[in-house]
PDB file of C-alpha atoms in Angstrom:
ATOM      1  CA  ASP A   1      83.506  -4.022   8.321  1.00 56.00           C
ATOM      2  CA  ALA A   2      80.118  -2.716   7.226  1.00 61.00           C
ATOM      3  CA  LYS A   3      78.710  -6.074   6.105  1.00 81.00           C
ATOM      4  CA  THR A   4      75.191  -7.320   6.706  1.00 90.00           C
ATOM      5  CA  THR A   5      73.748 -10.837   6.608  1.00 92.00           C
ATOM      6  CA  GLN A   6      70.369 -11.703   5.085  1.00 95.00           C
ATOM      7  CA  PRO A   7      68.643 -14.949   4.066  1.00 96.00           C
ATOM      8  CA  ASN A   8      69.053 -15.686   0.371  1.00 94.00           C
ATOM      9  CA  SER A   9      65.345 -16.083  -0.303  1.00 96.00           C
ATOM     10  CA  MET A  10      61.909 -15.921   1.293  1.00 97.00           C
ATOM     11  CA  GLU A  11      58.349 -16.581   0.179  1.00 97.00           C
ATOM     12  CA  SER A  12      55.100 -14.956   1.185  1.00 96.00           C
ATOM     13  CA  ASN A  13      51.485 -15.317   0.250  1.00 96.00           C
ATOM     14  CA  GLU A  14      49.837 -12.329  -1.308  1.00 96.00           C
ATOM     15  CA  GLU A  15      48.138  -9.944   1.142  1.00 95.00           C
ATOM     16  CA  GLU A  16      49.959 -11.429   4.123  1.00 96.00           C
ATOM     17  CA  PRO A  17      52.628  -9.612   6.160  1.00 95.00           C
ATOM     18  CA  VAL A  18      56.293 -10.264   5.406  1.00 97.00           C
ATOM     19  CA  HIS A  19      59.173  -9.941   7.852  1.00 97.00           C
ATOM     20  CA  LEU A  20      62.599  -9.694   6.216  1.00 97.00           C
ATOM     21  CA  PRO A  21      65.443 -10.068   8.746  1.00 97.00           C
ATOM     22  CA  CYS A  22      68.939  -8.582   8.641  1.00 96.00           C
ATOM     23  CA  ASN A  23      71.915  -9.058  10.955  1.00 95.00           C
ATOM     24  CA  HIS A  24      74.527  -6.321  11.307  1.00 91.00           C
ATOM     25  CA  SER A  25      76.512  -7.327  14.348  1.00 90.00           C
ATOM     26  CA  THR A  26      79.434  -4.965  13.560  1.00 87.00           C
ATOM     27  CA  ILE A  27      77.272  -1.854  13.358  1.00 88.00           C
ATOM     28  CA  SER A  28      78.787   1.265  14.878  1.00 85.00           C
ATOM     29  CA  GLY A  29      76.993   3.981  16.790  1.00 84.00           C
ATOM     30  CA  THR A  30      76.646   6.349  13.854  1.00 83.00           C
ATOM     31  CA  ASP A  31      75.682   3.830  11.156  1.00 86.00           C
ATOM     32  CA  TYR A  32      72.221   4.219   9.706  1.00 88.00           C
ATOM     33  CA  ILE A  33      70.343   1.106   8.603  1.00 91.00           C
ATOM     34  CA  HIS A  34      68.999   1.423   5.069  1.00 92.00           C
ATOM     35  CA  TRP A  35      66.770  -0.874   3.033  1.00 94.00           C
ATOM     36  CA  TYR A  36      66.548  -0.867  -0.739  1.00 95.00           C
ATOM     37  CA  ARG A  37      64.785  -3.147  -3.184  1.00 96.00           C
ATOM     38  CA  GLN A  38      65.605  -4.040  -6.766  1.00 95.00           C
ATOM     39  CA  LEU A  39      63.362  -5.304  -9.533  1.00 92.00           C
ATOM     40  CA  PRO A  40      64.938  -7.271 -12.416  1.00 87.00           C
ATOM     41  CA  SER A  41      67.052  -5.162 -14.774  1.00 86.00           C
ATOM     42  CA  GLN A  42      66.444  -1.991 -12.753  1.00 90.00           C
ATOM     43  CA  GLY A  43      68.414   0.050 -10.270  1.00 92.00           C
ATOM     44  CA  PRO A  44      67.654  -0.369  -6.573  1.00 93.00           C
ATOM     45  CA  GLU A  45      65.077   1.949  -5.045  1.00 93.00           C
ATOM     46  CA  TYR A  46      64.990   3.293  -1.513  1.00 92.00           C
ATOM     47  CA  VAL A  47      62.517   1.686   0.878  1.00 95.00           C
ATOM     48  CA  ILE A  48      63.234   2.970   4.375  1.00 93.00           C
ATOM     49  CA  HIS A  49      66.019   3.810   6.810  1.00 91.00           C
ATOM     50  CA  GLY A  50      66.523   4.346  10.536  1.00 91.00           C
ATOM     51  CA  LEU A  51      69.069   4.828  13.295  1.00 90.00           C
ATOM     52  CA  THR A  52      67.653   3.592  16.604  1.00 90.00           C
ATOM     53  CA  SER A  53      63.898   3.935  16.699  1.00 88.00           C
ATOM     54  CA  ASN A  54      61.376   1.971  14.677  1.00 91.00           C
ATOM     55  CA  VAL A  55      60.302   3.782  11.517  1.00 91.00           C
ATOM     56  CA  ASN A  56      57.189   3.710   9.378  1.00 93.00           C
ATOM     57  CA  ASN A  57      56.489   5.038   5.919  1.00 90.00           C
ATOM     58  CA  ARG A  58      53.957   4.353   3.200  1.00 89.00           C
ATOM     59  CA  MET A  59      55.992   1.453   1.818  1.00 88.00           C
ATOM     60  CA  ALA A  60      57.061  -0.434   4.931  1.00 94.00           C
ATOM     61  CA  SER A  61      58.066  -0.439   8.569  1.00 96.00           C
ATOM     62  CA  LEU A  62      61.538  -0.905  10.013  1.00 97.00           C
ATOM     63  CA  ALA A  63      61.957  -2.553  13.396  1.00 97.00           C
ATOM     64  CA  ILE A  64      65.420  -2.104  14.940  1.00 96.00           C
ATOM     65  CA  ALA A  65      66.608  -4.276  17.802  1.00 96.00           C
ATOM     66  CA  GLU A  66      67.504  -2.524  21.022  1.00 94.00           C
ATOM     67  CA  ASP A  67      71.210  -3.414  20.620  1.00 94.00           C
ATOM     68  CA  ARG A  68      71.014  -2.432  16.921  1.00 94.00           C
ATOM     69  CA  LYS A  69      72.709  -5.648  15.852  1.00 94.00           C
ATOM     70  CA  SER A  70      69.699  -6.700  13.812  1.00 95.00           C
ATOM     71  CA  SER A  71      66.686  -5.213  12.095  1.00 96.00           C
ATOM     72  CA  THR A  72      63.540  -6.367  10.322  1.00 97.00           C
ATOM     73  CA  LEU A  73      61.817  -4.872   7.315  1.00 97.00           C
ATOM     74  CA  ILE A  74      58.071  -5.370   7.540  1.00 97.00           C
ATOM     75  CA  LEU A  75      55.783  -5.280   4.521  1.00 97.00           C
ATOM     76  CA  HIS A  76      52.318  -5.170   6.010  1.00 94.00           C
ATOM     77  CA  ARG A  77      50.418  -6.706   3.086  1.00 94.00           C
ATOM     78  CA  ALA A  78      52.563  -8.241   0.375  1.00 95.00           C
ATOM     79  CA  THR A  79      51.467  -7.662  -3.211  1.00 95.00           C
ATOM     80  CA  LEU A  80      52.824  -9.154  -6.413  1.00 95.00           C
ATOM     81  CA  ARG A  81      54.581  -5.832  -7.051  1.00 94.00           C
ATOM     82  CA  ASP A  82      56.624  -6.373  -3.884  1.00 96.00           C
ATOM     83  CA  ALA A  83      58.447  -9.330  -5.433  1.00 97.00           C
ATOM     84  CA  ALA A  84      62.040  -8.117  -5.614  1.00 96.00           C
ATOM     85  CA  VAL A  85      65.492  -8.472  -4.085  1.00 96.00           C
ATOM     86  CA  TYR A  86      65.674  -6.594  -0.776  1.00 97.00           C
ATOM     87  CA  TYR A  87      69.011  -5.232   0.428  1.00 95.00           C
ATOM     88  CA  CYS A  88      69.856  -4.225   3.967  1.00 94.00           C
ATOM     89  CA  ILE A  89      72.897  -1.919   4.065  1.00 90.00           C
ATOM     90  CA  LEU A  90      74.675   0.374   6.481  1.00 86.00           C
ATOM     91  CA  GLY A  91      75.186   4.063   5.770  1.00 78.00           C
ATOM     92  CA  ARG A  92      78.654   4.821   7.023  1.00 70.00           C
ATOM     93  CA  THR A  93      81.113   7.703   7.195  1.00 60.00           C
ATOM     94  CA  GLY A  94      82.860   8.188   3.889  1.00 59.00           C
ATOM     95  CA  ASN A  95      79.683   7.458   1.984  1.00 61.00           C
ATOM     96  CA  GLN A  96      80.575   3.871   1.328  1.00 71.00           C
ATOM     97  CA  PHE A  97      77.367   1.910   1.071  1.00 78.00           C
ATOM     98  CA  TYR A  98      78.074  -1.823   0.969  1.00 77.00           C
ATOM     99  CA  PHE A  99      75.490  -4.100  -0.609  1.00 81.00           C
ATOM    100  CA  GLY A 100      75.391  -7.828   0.068  1.00 78.00           C
ATOM    101  CA  THR A 101      73.480 -10.371  -2.003  1.00 82.00           C
ATOM    102  CA  GLY A 102      70.135  -9.433  -0.439  1.00 93.00           C
ATOM    103  CA  THR A 103      66.969 -11.471   0.043  1.00 97.00           C
ATOM    104  CA  SER A 104      64.956 -12.499  -2.988  1.00 96.00           C
ATOM    105  CA  LEU A 105      61.274 -12.228  -2.050  1.00 97.00           C
ATOM    106  CA  THR A 106      58.744 -14.324  -3.932  1.00 97.00           C
ATOM    107  CA  VAL A 107      55.070 -13.411  -3.504  1.00 97.00           C
ATOM    108  CA  ILE A 108      52.665 -16.251  -4.152  1.00 96.00           C
ATOM    109  CA  PRO A 109      49.230 -15.315  -5.541  1.00 95.00           C
TER     110      PRO A 109
ATOM    111  CA  ASP B   1      61.831  15.597 -12.643  1.00 61.00           C
ATOM    112  CA  GLY B   2      65.186  15.157 -10.934  1.00 70.00           C
ATOM    113  CA  GLY B   3      67.015  11.940 -11.349  1.00 92.00           C
ATOM    114  CA  ILE B   4      69.946   9.971 -12.696  1.00 95.00           C
ATOM    115  CA  THR B   5      70.295   9.087 -16.355  1.00 96.00           C
ATOM    116  CA  GLN B   6      72.520   6.270 -17.515  1.00 97.00           C
ATOM    117  CA  SER B   7      73.295   5.629 -21.155  1.00 95.00           C
ATOM    118  CA  PRO B   8      73.337   3.545 -23.162  1.00 96.00           C
ATOM    119  CA  LYS B   9      70.994   0.911 -21.755  1.00 95.00           C
ATOM    120  CA  TYR B  10      72.876  -1.835 -23.617  1.00 96.00           C
ATOM    121  CA  LEU B  11      76.506  -1.749 -24.715  1.00 95.00           C
ATOM    122  CA  PHE B  12      78.717  -4.242 -26.502  1.00 92.00           C
ATOM    123  CA  ARG B  13      82.470  -4.295 -26.271  1.00 89.00           C
ATOM    124  CA  LYS B  14      84.931  -5.894 -28.632  1.00 89.00           C
ATOM    125  CA  GLU B  15      88.098  -7.499 -27.367  1.00 85.00           C
ATOM    126  CA  GLY B  16      90.785  -4.918 -26.562  1.00 86.00           C
ATOM    127  CA  GLN B  17      88.390  -2.013 -26.765  1.00 92.00           C
ATOM    128  CA  ASN B  18      87.750   0.656 -24.160  1.00 95.00           C
ATOM    129  CA  VAL B  19      84.136   1.692 -23.649  1.00 95.00           C
ATOM    130  CA  THR B  20      82.640   4.538 -21.650  1.00 97.00           C
ATOM    131  CA  LEU B  21      79.378   4.434 -19.722  1.00 97.00           C
ATOM    132  CA  SER B  22      77.618   7.718 -19.151  1.00 98.00           C
ATOM    133  CA  CYS B  23      76.020   8.849 -15.876  1.00 98.00           C
ATOM    134  CA  GLU B  24      74.362  12.248 -15.501  1.00 97.00           C
ATOM    135  CA  GLN B  25      72.370  13.593 -12.532  1.00 97.00           C
ATOM    136  CA  ASN B  26      70.344  16.747 -11.973  1.00 95.00           C
ATOM    137  CA  LEU B  27      69.777  16.227  -8.256  1.00 93.00           C
ATOM    138  CA  ASN B  28      72.578  18.630  -7.295  1.00 92.00           C
ATOM    139  CA  HIS B  29      74.267  15.796  -5.379  1.00 92.00           C
ATOM    140  CA  ASP B  30      77.968  16.030  -4.647  1.00 91.00           C
ATOM    141  CA  ALA B  31      78.558  12.283  -4.177  1.00 91.00           C
ATOM    142  CA  MET B  32      78.370   9.808  -7.039  1.00 94.00           C
ATOM    143  CA  TYR B  33      79.081   6.078  -7.249  1.00 94.00           C
ATOM    144  CA  TRP B  34      79.592   3.250  -9.708  1.00 96.00           C
ATOM    145  CA  TYR B  35      78.567  -0.290  -8.833  1.00 95.00           C
ATOM    146  CA  ARG B  36      78.928  -3.534 -10.743  1.00 96.00           C
ATOM    147  CA  GLN B  37      76.357  -6.329 -10.477  1.00 94.00           C
ATOM    148  CA  ASP B  38      76.904  -9.848 -11.774  1.00 93.00           C
ATOM    149  CA  PRO B  39      73.943 -12.211 -12.318  1.00 88.00           C
ATOM    150  CA  GLY B  40      72.412 -13.330  -9.043  1.00 82.00           C
ATOM    151  CA  GLN B  41      74.896 -11.266  -7.053  1.00 85.00           C
ATOM    152  CA  GLY B  42      74.800  -8.111  -5.005  1.00 86.00           C
ATOM    153  CA  LEU B  43      76.334  -4.775  -5.927  1.00 90.00           C
ATOM    154  CA  ARG B  44      80.070  -4.198  -5.681  1.00 91.00           C
ATOM    155  CA  LEU B  45      81.549  -0.718  -5.465  1.00 91.00           C
ATOM    156  CA  ILE B  46      83.921   0.242  -8.301  1.00 95.00           C
ATOM    157  CA  TYR B  47      84.601   3.948  -7.709  1.00 95.00           C
ATOM    158  CA  TYR B  48      83.024   6.794  -5.819  1.00 92.00           C
ATOM    159  CA  SER B  49      83.411  10.559  -5.780  1.00 93.00           C
ATOM    160  CA  GLN B  50      82.420  12.905  -2.989  1.00 90.00           C
ATOM    161  CA  ILE B  51      83.247  16.119  -4.807  1.00 91.00           C
ATOM    162  CA  VAL B  52      84.236  17.420  -8.228  1.00 95.00           C
ATOM    163  CA  ASN B  53      87.798  16.572  -9.311  1.00 96.00           C
ATOM    164  CA  ASP B  54      88.158  13.948  -6.609  1.00 95.00           C
ATOM    165  CA  PHE B  55      87.375  10.220  -6.553  1.00 95.00           C
ATOM    166  CA  GLN B  56      88.369   7.081  -4.672  1.00 93.00           C
ATOM    167  CA  LYS B  57      88.700   3.439  -5.585  1.00 94.00           C
ATOM    168  CA  GLY B  58      86.129   1.001  -4.307  1.00 91.00           C
ATOM    169  CA  ASP B  59      86.545  -2.732  -3.869  1.00 89.00           C
ATOM    170  CA  ILE B  60      86.961  -3.672  -7.542  1.00 94.00           C
ATOM    171  CA  ALA B  61      88.552  -0.671  -9.308  1.00 96.00           C
ATOM    172  CA  GLU B  62      91.106  -2.630 -11.374  1.00 96.00           C
ATOM    173  CA  GLY B  63      90.417  -2.328 -15.096  1.00 96.00           C
ATOM    174  CA  TYR B  64      88.169   0.712 -14.674  1.00 97.00           C
ATOM    175  CA  SER B  65      88.736   4.470 -14.724  1.00 98.00           C
ATOM    176  CA  VAL B  66      86.539   7.471 -13.928  1.00 98.00           C
ATOM    177  CA  SER B  67      86.580  11.244 -14.125  1.00 97.00           C
ATOM    178  CA  ARG B  68      84.619  13.911 -12.273  1.00 98.00           C
ATOM    179  CA  GLU B  69      85.082  17.171 -14.132  1.00 97.00           C
ATOM    180  CA  LYS B  70      81.530  18.363 -13.526  1.00 97.00           C
ATOM    181  CA  LYS B  71      79.192  17.920 -10.586  1.00 96.00           C
ATOM    182  CA  GLU B  72      76.488  16.467 -12.835  1.00 97.00           C
ATOM    183  CA  SER B  73      78.598  13.872 -14.608  1.00 98.00           C
ATOM    184  CA  PHE B  74      80.575  10.792 -13.539  1.00 98.00           C
ATOM    185  CA  PRO B  75      81.519   8.673 -16.590  1.00 98.00           C
ATOM    186  CA  LEU B  76      83.002   5.200 -16.162  1.00 98.00           C
ATOM    187  CA  THR B  77      85.487   3.780 -18.665  1.00 97.00           C
ATOM    188  CA  VAL B  78      85.842   0.020 -18.860  1.00 96.00           C
ATOM    189  CA  THR B  79      89.339  -0.514 -20.172  1.00 95.00           C
ATOM    190  CA  SER B  80      90.809  -3.439 -22.076  1.00 91.00           C
ATOM    191  CA  ALA B  81      92.539  -4.409 -18.842  1.00 90.00           C
ATOM    192  CA  GLN B  82      89.180  -5.518 -17.434  1.00 91.00           C
ATOM    193  CA  LYS B  83      89.149  -9.131 -18.619  1.00 88.00           C
ATOM    194  CA  ASN B  84      85.630  -9.978 -17.527  1.00 92.00           C
ATOM    195  CA  PRO B  85      83.548  -6.853 -18.126  1.00 93.00           C
ATOM    196  CA  THR B  86      80.183  -8.478 -18.784  1.00 95.00           C
ATOM    197  CA  ALA B  87      77.897  -7.195 -16.028  1.00 96.00           C
ATOM    198  CA  PHE B  88      75.119  -4.776 -15.142  1.00 96.00           C
ATOM    199  CA  TYR B  89      76.552  -1.373 -14.192  1.00 97.00           C
ATOM    200  CA  LEU B  90      74.711   0.979 -11.868  1.00 96.00           C
ATOM    201  CA  CYS B  91      75.389   4.628 -11.143  1.00 97.00           C
ATOM    202  CA  ALA B  92      74.100   6.305  -7.983  1.00 94.00           C
ATOM    203  CA  SER B  93      74.273   9.641  -6.212  1.00 93.00           C
ATOM    204  CA  SER B  94      73.701  11.033  -2.735  1.00 89.00           C
ATOM    205  CA  ILE B  95      74.417  13.997  -0.512  1.00 81.00           C
ATOM    206  CA  PRO B  96      77.785  13.308   1.152  1.00 71.00           C
ATOM    207  CA  GLY B  97      78.458  13.415   4.840  1.00 67.00           C
ATOM    208  CA  ILE B  98      74.887  12.824   5.913  1.00 66.00           C
ATOM    209  CA  LEU B  99      74.608   9.165   6.837  1.00 63.00           C
ATOM    210  CA  SER B 100      70.838   9.235   6.788  1.00 67.00           C
ATOM    211  CA  GLU B 101      70.768  10.439   3.211  1.00 75.00           C
ATOM    212  CA  LYS B 102      69.543   7.900   0.707  1.00 84.00           C
ATOM    213  CA  LEU B 103      71.060   6.743  -2.558  1.00 88.00           C
ATOM    214  CA  PHE B 104      69.396   7.452  -5.873  1.00 92.00           C
ATOM    215  CA  PHE B 105      70.112   4.985  -8.662  1.00 94.00           C
ATOM    216  CA  GLY B 106      69.996   5.115 -12.421  1.00 95.00           C
ATOM    217  CA  SER B 107      68.353   2.379 -14.466  1.00 94.00           C
ATOM    218  CA  GLY B 108      71.649   0.729 -15.330  1.00 96.00           C
ATOM    219  CA  THR B 109      73.746  -0.242 -18.357  1.00 97.00           C
ATOM    220  CA  GLN B 110      74.122  -3.871 -19.410  1.00 96.00           C
ATOM    221  CA  LEU B 111      77.596  -4.389 -20.852  1.00 96.00           C
ATOM    222  CA  SER B 112      78.359  -7.499 -22.884  1.00 94.00           C
ATOM    223  CA  VAL B 113      81.457  -8.700 -24.693  1.00 88.00           C
ATOM    224  CA  LEU B 114      81.244  -9.627 -28.381  1.00 82.00           C
TER     225      LEU B 114
END
C-alpha cells in the first residue's frame, strides 16, 4: 500500500519557515518521496523529491528520516503565493502515483 | 514550450450522454494518467497508460473509458454509466520506469451535469 498520511491543514505567518510533515510507514526501499502542491482550480505542480538524503532546491527543502518512514517539506520563508494544498506521494514501480487529501496551507499576512 | 494541454476547461454533460475530455502532451512522455478530484478531496487514479496501445485501470475506472492510439494523446470518455461525473479531471504524464521522474499536470477540465 503506497499511502501517505498528512495533517489536513496548517497555518503559517508570512515570512516564517513552515514544516509540513508526512508519514509513509509502508515505504519500500525503491520508493521515491515526492511533494507536489496545488492551487485552486489548477493542476498540481512538482515541488521536490528524494530517496534517502535530504534535498534542497529553489522552492523548498526535503528532510527524510533515517528510517524513511516520514519526511518533512520545509518552506524557508512562507509567502502568500505558497498558500496551496501540499501532497506527499510515493513514486512506485508501475508508475502508480497515489495522492491522499494533502495538507492545506494557509499563510497569514 | 513543452507541456500538457487539456480541453475544454469547462464541460457540461446531459443525462445519458457520453462526453470526451481531451489531453495532449508534447513532452515526449510515454506514460500518461487520468485523475479525478472531488471538492476538498485528493486525486484518485482513473486510468493510466505506460505505452501506446496499452492502458490499465486505476482505482475508479468504472464508467470511464480511454484510448491511447498516439503517444501524444490520451482522451478520456465519461460514459453514461458514470452516475456521478461532476468533478475536476486532471491529466498527467511522466517518463515510465524511472521512479524519480516527476509528474507533469495539465490545467484540468471541470465537468458538470446539467
